Short mmCIF file of C-alpha atoms and ligand atoms in Angstrom, two decimals:
data_model
loop_
_atom_site.label_atom_id
_atom_site.label_comp_id
_atom_site.label_asym_id
_atom_site.label_seq_id
_atom_site.Cartn_x
_atom_site.Cartn_y
_atom_site.Cartn_z
CA UNK K 1 9.92 -17.50 5.31
CA UNK K 2 7.08 -17.60 2.80
CA UNK K 3 8.38 -14.53 0.99
CA UNK K 4 11.69 -15.88 -0.20
CA UNK K 5 10.69 -15.58 -3.83
CA UNK K 6 12.25 -18.14 -6.13
CA UNK K 7 14.65 -19.16 -3.39
CA UNK K 8 12.50 -21.96 -2.10
CA UNK K 9 12.36 -23.65 -5.47
CA UNK K 10 16.13 -23.51 -5.94
CA UNK K 11 16.62 -25.04 -2.51
CA UNK K 12 14.16 -27.82 -3.36
CA UNK K 13 15.84 -28.52 -6.71
CA UNK K 14 19.28 -28.63 -5.15
CA UNK K 15 18.03 -30.91 -2.33
CA UNK K 16 16.34 -33.41 -4.67
CA UNK K 17 19.40 -33.57 -6.90
CA UNK K 18 21.69 -34.37 -3.97
CA UNK K 19 21.04 -35.53 -0.38
CA UNK K 20 17.28 -35.57 -0.92
CA UNK K 21 17.72 -37.77 -3.96
CA UNK K 22 19.72 -40.32 -1.95
CA UNK K 23 17.25 -40.22 0.94
CA UNK K 24 14.07 -40.52 -1.12
CA UNK K 25 15.42 -43.04 -3.58
CA UNK K 26 16.04 -45.27 -0.58
CA UNK K 27 12.63 -44.62 0.98
CA UNK K 28 10.82 -45.24 -2.32
CA UNK K 29 12.93 -48.31 -3.08
CA UNK K 30 12.79 -51.78 -1.59
CA UNK K 31 16.19 -52.27 0.01
CA UNK K 32 16.65 -53.11 3.70
CA UNK K 33 18.93 -50.18 4.57
CA UNK K 34 16.15 -47.97 5.94
CA UNK K 35 15.51 -47.01 9.53
CA UNK K 36 12.19 -47.40 11.34
CA UNK K 37 10.91 -43.95 10.40
CA UNK K 38 11.93 -44.35 6.76
CA UNK K 39 10.27 -47.75 6.59
CA UNK K 40 7.07 -46.25 8.00
CA UNK K 41 7.12 -43.44 5.43
CA UNK K 42 7.78 -46.02 2.68
CA UNK K 43 4.64 -47.92 3.72
CA UNK K 44 2.52 -44.76 3.95
CA UNK K 45 3.65 -43.53 0.55
CA UNK K 46 3.02 -46.93 -1.04
CA UNK K 47 -0.55 -46.73 0.29
CA UNK K 48 -0.99 -43.30 -1.32
CA UNK K 49 0.15 -44.72 -4.67
CA UNK K 50 -2.15 -47.74 -4.23
CA UNK K 51 -5.17 -45.58 -3.29
CA UNK K 52 -4.51 -43.31 -6.26
CA UNK K 53 -4.46 -46.26 -8.66
CA UNK K 54 -7.69 -47.52 -7.11
CA UNK K 55 -9.39 -44.11 -7.45
CA UNK K 56 -8.42 -44.04 -11.11
CA UNK K 57 -9.42 -47.62 -11.92
CA UNK K 58 -12.79 -47.20 -10.18
CA UNK K 59 -13.71 -44.87 -13.05
CA UNK K 60 -12.69 -47.34 -15.75
CA UNK K 61 -9.72 -48.77 -17.59
CA UNK K 62 -6.57 -46.67 -17.98
CA UNK K 63 -5.75 -48.18 -21.35
CA UNK K 64 -4.87 -45.29 -23.69
CA UNK K 65 -5.71 -42.59 -21.10
CA UNK K 66 -3.29 -39.64 -21.14
CA UNK K 67 -1.88 -38.82 -17.72
CA UNK K 68 0.58 -36.20 -16.52
CA UNK K 69 2.50 -37.23 -13.38
CA UNK K 70 3.72 -33.87 -12.09
CA UNK K 71 6.70 -34.20 -9.73
CA UNK K 72 7.15 -37.88 -10.60
CA UNK K 73 10.09 -38.59 -8.26
CA UNK K 74 11.56 -42.03 -8.93
CA UNK K 75 8.46 -43.12 -10.85
CA UNK K 76 6.54 -44.87 -8.05
CA UNK K 77 3.25 -43.92 -9.72
CA UNK K 78 4.40 -43.41 -13.32
CA UNK K 79 5.48 -47.03 -13.77
CA UNK K 80 2.30 -48.73 -12.46
CA UNK K 81 0.24 -46.29 -14.56
CA UNK K 82 2.16 -47.33 -17.68
CA UNK K 83 1.63 -50.98 -16.72
CA UNK K 84 -2.12 -50.25 -16.76
CA UNK K 85 -1.79 -49.04 -20.35
CA UNK K 86 -1.88 -45.28 -19.66
CA UNK K 87 0.11 -42.87 -21.83
CA UNK K 88 2.13 -41.08 -19.19
CA UNK K 89 4.05 -37.82 -19.32
CA UNK K 90 6.22 -37.66 -16.22
CA UNK K 91 8.13 -34.58 -15.10
CA UNK K 92 10.16 -33.54 -12.10
CA UNK K 93 12.24 -30.50 -11.15
CA UNK K 94 15.14 -32.83 -10.25
CA UNK K 95 17.24 -34.28 -13.08
CA UNK K 96 18.50 -37.00 -10.71
CA UNK K 97 14.93 -38.10 -9.94
CA UNK K 98 13.95 -38.15 -13.61
CA UNK K 99 17.04 -40.20 -14.54
CA UNK K 100 16.24 -42.72 -11.82
CA UNK K 101 12.57 -42.93 -12.87
CA UNK K 102 13.62 -43.49 -16.46
CA UNK K 103 16.08 -46.25 -15.53
CA UNK K 104 13.45 -48.02 -13.45
CA UNK K 105 10.82 -47.68 -16.16
CA UNK K 106 13.14 -49.27 -18.71
CA UNK K 107 13.91 -52.14 -16.35
CA UNK K 108 10.35 -52.79 -15.30
CA UNK K 109 8.40 -52.06 -18.44
CA UNK K 110 10.61 -53.72 -21.02
CA UNK K 111 11.00 -56.76 -18.81
CA UNK K 112 7.30 -57.47 -18.31
CA UNK K 113 5.78 -59.27 -21.24
CA UNK K 114 2.47 -60.03 -19.56
CA UNK K 115 -0.52 -57.76 -19.11
CA UNK K 116 -1.63 -55.02 -21.52
CA UNK K 117 1.06 -53.53 -23.73
CA UNK K 118 2.61 -50.57 -21.91
CA UNK K 119 3.78 -47.40 -23.59
CA UNK K 120 7.14 -46.12 -22.33
CA UNK K 121 6.39 -42.90 -20.39
CA UNK K 122 7.79 -39.63 -21.67
CA UNK K 123 10.15 -38.18 -19.07
CA UNK K 124 11.08 -34.51 -18.71
CA UNK K 125 13.13 -32.42 -16.31
CA UNK K 126 10.72 -29.54 -15.72
CA UNK K 127 9.16 -27.73 -12.80
CA UNK K 128 5.40 -27.82 -12.44
CA UNK K 129 4.95 -24.23 -13.50
CA UNK K 130 6.47 -24.85 -16.94
CA UNK K 131 4.43 -27.95 -17.76
CA UNK K 132 2.16 -27.53 -20.76
CA UNK K 133 -0.15 -29.61 -22.94
CA UNK K 134 -3.51 -31.21 -22.22
CA UNK K 135 -4.04 -34.49 -20.44
CA UNK K 136 -7.12 -36.46 -19.52
CA UNK K 137 -5.78 -36.69 -15.97
CA UNK K 138 -3.16 -34.77 -14.02
CA UNK K 139 -1.72 -36.25 -10.83
CA UNK K 140 0.58 -34.61 -8.32
CA UNK K 141 1.47 -36.70 -5.27
CA UNK K 142 3.35 -35.42 -2.24
CA UNK K 143 4.74 -32.32 -3.96
CA UNK K 144 2.52 -29.66 -2.40
CA UNK K 145 4.54 -30.05 0.80
CA UNK K 146 7.21 -27.93 -0.94
CA UNK K 147 4.78 -25.08 -1.62
CA UNK K 148 3.60 -22.46 0.88
CA UNK K 149 -0.16 -21.86 0.58
CA UNK K 150 0.52 -18.52 -1.12
CA UNK K 151 2.13 -20.40 -4.02
CA UNK K 152 -0.02 -23.50 -3.81
CA UNK K 153 -3.03 -21.65 -5.26
CA UNK K 154 -1.17 -20.81 -8.46
CA UNK K 155 0.25 -24.31 -8.69
CA UNK K 156 -3.20 -25.92 -8.29
CA UNK K 157 -4.73 -23.58 -10.86
CA UNK K 158 -1.95 -24.36 -13.35
CA UNK K 159 -2.30 -28.13 -12.89
CA UNK K 160 -6.09 -27.85 -13.31
CA UNK K 161 -5.58 -25.95 -16.58
CA UNK K 162 -3.65 -28.94 -17.98
CA UNK K 163 -6.35 -31.47 -17.04
CA UNK K 164 -9.45 -32.19 -19.09
CA UNK K 165 -11.25 -34.57 -16.74
CA UNK K 166 -9.62 -34.97 -13.37
CA UNK K 167 -6.89 -33.80 -11.08
CA UNK K 168 -5.57 -35.90 -8.21
CA UNK K 169 -3.51 -34.26 -5.47
CA UNK K 170 -2.04 -35.46 -2.23
CA UNK K 171 -0.75 -33.19 0.50
CA UNK K 172 0.14 -33.21 4.18
CA UNK K 173 -3.02 -32.10 5.98
CA UNK K 174 -2.82 -29.20 8.37
CA UNK K 175 -4.66 -30.63 11.30
CA UNK K 176 -4.01 -29.58 14.84
CA UNK K 177 -2.23 -32.80 15.68
CA UNK K 178 0.05 -32.83 12.67
CA UNK K 179 0.72 -29.12 12.98
CA UNK K 180 1.91 -29.78 16.48
CA UNK K 181 4.14 -32.66 15.39
CA UNK K 182 5.68 -30.45 12.76
CA UNK K 183 6.36 -27.68 15.26
CA UNK K 184 8.05 -30.17 17.54
CA UNK K 185 10.06 -31.36 14.53
CA UNK K 186 11.18 -27.81 13.84
CA UNK K 187 12.42 -27.43 17.37
CA UNK K 188 14.61 -30.49 16.89
CA UNK K 189 15.59 -30.51 13.23
CA UNK K 190 17.32 -33.71 12.20
CA UNK K 191 20.22 -33.69 9.74
CA UNK K 192 17.96 -34.84 6.92
CA UNK K 193 15.46 -32.00 7.32
CA UNK K 194 17.06 -29.96 4.57
CA UNK K 195 13.90 -28.39 3.21
CA UNK K 196 10.91 -26.71 4.77
CA UNK K 197 7.70 -28.67 4.89
CA UNK K 198 4.42 -26.85 4.30
CA UNK K 199 1.14 -28.25 5.51
CA UNK K 200 -2.13 -27.38 3.83
CA UNK K 201 -5.63 -27.25 5.18
CA UNK K 202 -8.16 -29.12 3.15
CA UNK K 203 -10.35 -26.02 3.09
CA UNK K 204 -7.56 -23.98 1.48
CA UNK K 205 -6.96 -26.60 -1.21
CA UNK K 206 -10.71 -26.87 -1.84
CA UNK K 207 -10.99 -23.09 -2.15
CA UNK K 208 -8.12 -23.00 -4.65
CA UNK K 209 -9.89 -25.65 -6.75
CA UNK K 210 -13.25 -23.86 -6.54
CA UNK K 211 -11.67 -20.60 -7.68
CA UNK K 212 -10.80 -22.24 -11.02
CA UNK K 213 -14.11 -24.07 -11.38
CA UNK K 214 -13.22 -27.48 -9.96
CA UNK K 215 -14.82 -29.48 -7.16
CA UNK K 216 -13.65 -32.39 -5.04
CA UNK K 217 -15.34 -35.67 -5.96
CA UNK K 218 -13.45 -38.15 -3.79
CA UNK K 219 -11.30 -37.92 -0.70
CA UNK K 220 -8.94 -40.31 0.98
CA UNK K 221 -6.74 -40.11 4.05
CA UNK K 222 -3.55 -42.12 4.45
CA UNK K 223 -1.89 -42.24 7.82
CA UNK K 224 0.87 -44.29 9.34
CA UNK K 225 2.91 -43.31 12.34
CA UNK K 226 5.08 -40.76 10.52
CA UNK K 227 3.27 -40.26 7.23
CA UNK K 228 0.06 -38.31 6.73
CA UNK K 229 -1.54 -37.59 3.39
CA UNK K 230 -4.88 -36.27 2.29
CA UNK K 231 -5.73 -37.50 -1.19
CA UNK K 232 -8.32 -35.65 -3.27
CA UNK K 233 -9.73 -36.20 -6.71
CA UNK K 234 -11.18 -33.09 -8.31
CA UNK K 235 -13.29 -32.72 -11.45
CA UNK K 236 -14.53 -29.70 -13.40
CA UNK K 237 -17.85 -28.39 -12.02
N1 SAM T 301 5.31 -37.75 -6.69
C1 SAM T 301 6.40 -38.66 -6.36
C2 SAM T 301 5.88 -39.81 -5.55
O1 SAM T 301 4.84 -39.67 -4.89
O2 SAM T 301 6.52 -40.88 -5.56
C3 SAM T 301 7.55 -37.95 -5.65
C4 SAM T 301 7.24 -37.28 -4.32
S1 SAM T 301 8.67 -36.50 -3.59
C5 SAM T 301 8.27 -36.34 -1.90
C6 SAM T 301 8.54 -34.85 -4.14
C7 SAM T 301 9.04 -34.65 -5.57
O3 SAM T 301 8.60 -33.37 -6.03
C8 SAM T 301 10.55 -34.67 -5.72
O4 SAM T 301 10.92 -35.60 -6.70
C9 SAM T 301 10.89 -33.23 -6.13
O5 SAM T 301 12.02 -33.16 -6.98
C10 SAM T 301 9.61 -32.80 -6.82
N2 SAM T 301 9.36 -31.35 -6.87
C11 SAM T 301 9.42 -30.46 -5.86
N3 SAM T 301 9.09 -29.22 -6.28
C12 SAM T 301 8.81 -29.33 -7.60
C13 SAM T 301 8.42 -28.41 -8.61
N4 SAM T 301 8.26 -27.11 -8.36
N5 SAM T 301 8.21 -28.87 -9.85
C14 SAM T 301 8.37 -30.20 -10.13
N6 SAM T 301 8.75 -31.11 -9.23
C15 SAM T 301 8.97 -30.69 -7.97
#
């Protein structure tokens, strides 16, 4: 299944423009119409966003810092980054996701008059591979799950080439326990499991970073009952 060429990406795009958009917009939102599993994933993902913001702020203010949010989804990270004063370029393969992120940014950023002046993020419908430019920081949260390891290396190297100072990635860690859960999940696929999920071992991600001259400086692990994410911050060696 790893050798389906561009097929995977088309499936992912189609999913996140349709049923996946509805599902994830709900999970990343704050309405009550979520089930127990979705609520758990919502909490886990919110922790990933929170930990990412903390990792960034530990190194200093974000005021005026250029950041690329690759695979921005509905803007869960993009919007708080802009509130911190960062100059954010946000992109996603799904036009539906980008439209939603833009709507939310307009609502939340134009409404808030307090805090540091925020710059409206620049939104683009683009897949990761076609992103260009240079940014102080590149961040890519919970997107690697759509990439088999064979393609993840190229994706990581491309994202690193856009970043001057740091790259933050989160991915579903391939540990024995989670691998097992996933296998069980594949035996009983639910109706919402429209895309394949790829797990990554930390060693593989670290190797991909090392190959392009980057090293991991900080690591975090976020786990709830149904959500697992390894968070890494990498810097040039
Ligand atoms: N990063 C966001 C967050 O943490 O809130 C969204 C995470 S969501 C699970 C995955 C997102 O990755 C979706 O919005 C999807 O459209 C996007 N995506 C998947 N493959 C992509 C690709 N090749 N290029 C850009 N975006 C992609």
